[in-house]
Amino acid sequence: MRRTPKFYNALIRLLTPSPWGDKRHLFTFAWMIVGMILSGKISLSEWGDFVVGRAQYAQSRERRFKRWLYNERIEALPL
């Protein structure tokens, strides 16, 4: 298994405390940021290549990101 990138760890420290009650939301959000920046693309399917986790299939990682994006309990913060 690949090691967790230092970039991911730095994001977790930067984003903690998170506005969400559940830490899993924070972890998924951090992986999405890592994937977007390292892939240089806005495609969910491209981000999964940079996620370290137990999911064996790219579709599983993509579904995880979609669930996060469409979760009604996660609200965008007003600017």
GROMACS .gro file of C-alpha atoms in nm:
model
   79
    1MET     CA    1   0.000   0.000   0.000
    2ARG     CA    2   0.117   0.354  -0.073
    3ARG     CA    3   0.199   0.586   0.212
    4THR     CA    4  -0.030   0.876   0.292
    5PRO     CA    5   0.104   1.186   0.119
    6LYS     CA    6   0.246   1.464   0.333
    7PHE     CA    7   0.018   1.699   0.145
    8TYR     CA    8  -0.289   1.514   0.277
    9ASN     CA    9  -0.159   1.529   0.635
   10ALA     CA   10  -0.092   1.903   0.603
   11LEU     CA   11  -0.446   1.959   0.473
   12ILE     CA   12  -0.595   1.768   0.766
   13ARG     CA   13  -0.401   1.986   1.011
   14LEU     CA   14  -0.501   2.302   0.823
   15LEU     CA   15  -0.871   2.213   0.804
   16THR     CA   16  -0.904   2.096   1.165
   17PRO     CA   17  -1.131   2.185   1.335
   18SER     CA   18  -1.368   2.113   1.051
   19PRO     CA   19  -1.712   2.271   1.013
   20TRP     CA   20  -1.863   1.920   0.992
   21GLY     CA   21  -1.942   1.712   1.296
   22ASP     CA   22  -1.818   1.390   1.137
   23LYS     CA   23  -1.441   1.358   1.078
   24ARG     CA   24  -1.506   1.130   0.780
   25HIS     CA   25  -1.640   1.431   0.591
   26LEU     CA   26  -1.312   1.609   0.654
   27PHE     CA   27  -1.106   1.312   0.535
   28THR     CA   28  -1.304   1.277   0.213
   29PHE     CA   29  -1.282   1.651   0.148
   30ALA     CA   30  -0.904   1.645   0.198
   31TRP     CA   31  -0.867   1.351  -0.047
   32MET     CA   32  -1.076   1.541  -0.300
   33ILE     CA   33  -0.847   1.844  -0.272
   34VAL     CA   34  -0.536   1.626  -0.299
   35GLY     CA   35  -0.675   1.450  -0.606
   36MET     CA   36  -0.780   1.771  -0.776
   37ILE     CA   37  -0.448   1.946  -0.724
   38LEU     CA   38  -0.223   1.651  -0.804
   39SER     CA   39  -0.421   1.544  -1.111
   40GLY     CA   40  -0.471   1.899  -1.233
   41LYS     CA   41  -0.824   1.805  -1.342
   42ILE     CA   42  -1.176   1.861  -1.212
   43SER     CA   43  -1.295   1.511  -1.300
   44LEU     CA   44  -1.394   1.293  -1.002
   45SER     CA   45  -1.268   0.982  -1.179
   46GLU     CA   46  -0.919   1.133  -1.211
   47TRP     CA   47  -0.889   1.212  -0.841
   48GLY     CA   48  -0.919   0.851  -0.727
   49ASP     CA   49  -0.569   0.765  -0.846
   50PHE     CA   50  -0.426   0.979  -0.566
   51VAL     CA   51  -0.637   0.840  -0.280
   52VAL     CA   52  -0.481   0.601  -0.034
   53GLY     CA   53  -0.742   0.369   0.113
   54ARG     CA   54  -0.903   0.028   0.116
   55ALA     CA   55  -1.117   0.077  -0.196
   56GLN     CA   56  -1.003  -0.162  -0.467
   57TYR     CA   57  -1.189  -0.009  -0.759
   58ALA     CA   58  -1.179   0.343  -0.900
   59GLN     CA   59  -1.560   0.343  -0.913
   60SER     CA   60  -1.571   0.303  -0.534
   61ARG     CA   61  -1.360   0.613  -0.480
   62GLU     CA   62  -1.564   0.809  -0.733
   63ARG     CA   63  -1.889   0.704  -0.559
   64ARG     CA   64  -1.743   0.821  -0.227
   65PHE     CA   65  -1.675   1.164  -0.374
   66LYS     CA   66  -2.024   1.183  -0.528
   67ARG     CA   67  -2.186   1.092  -0.197
   68TRP     CA   68  -1.990   1.370  -0.028
   69LEU     CA   69  -2.087   1.628  -0.292
   70TYR     CA   70  -2.457   1.544  -0.276
   71ASN     CA   71  -2.479   1.496   0.102
   72GLU     CA   72  -2.759   1.719   0.235
   73ARG     CA   73  -2.591   1.749   0.575
   74ILE     CA   74  -2.289   1.922   0.423
   75GLU     CA   75  -2.355   2.289   0.354
   76ALA     CA   76  -2.130   2.542   0.187
   77LEU     CA   77  -2.018   2.813   0.422
   78PRO     CA   78  -2.133   3.166   0.332
   79LEU     CA   79  -1.855   3.398   0.217
   0.00000   0.00000   0.00000
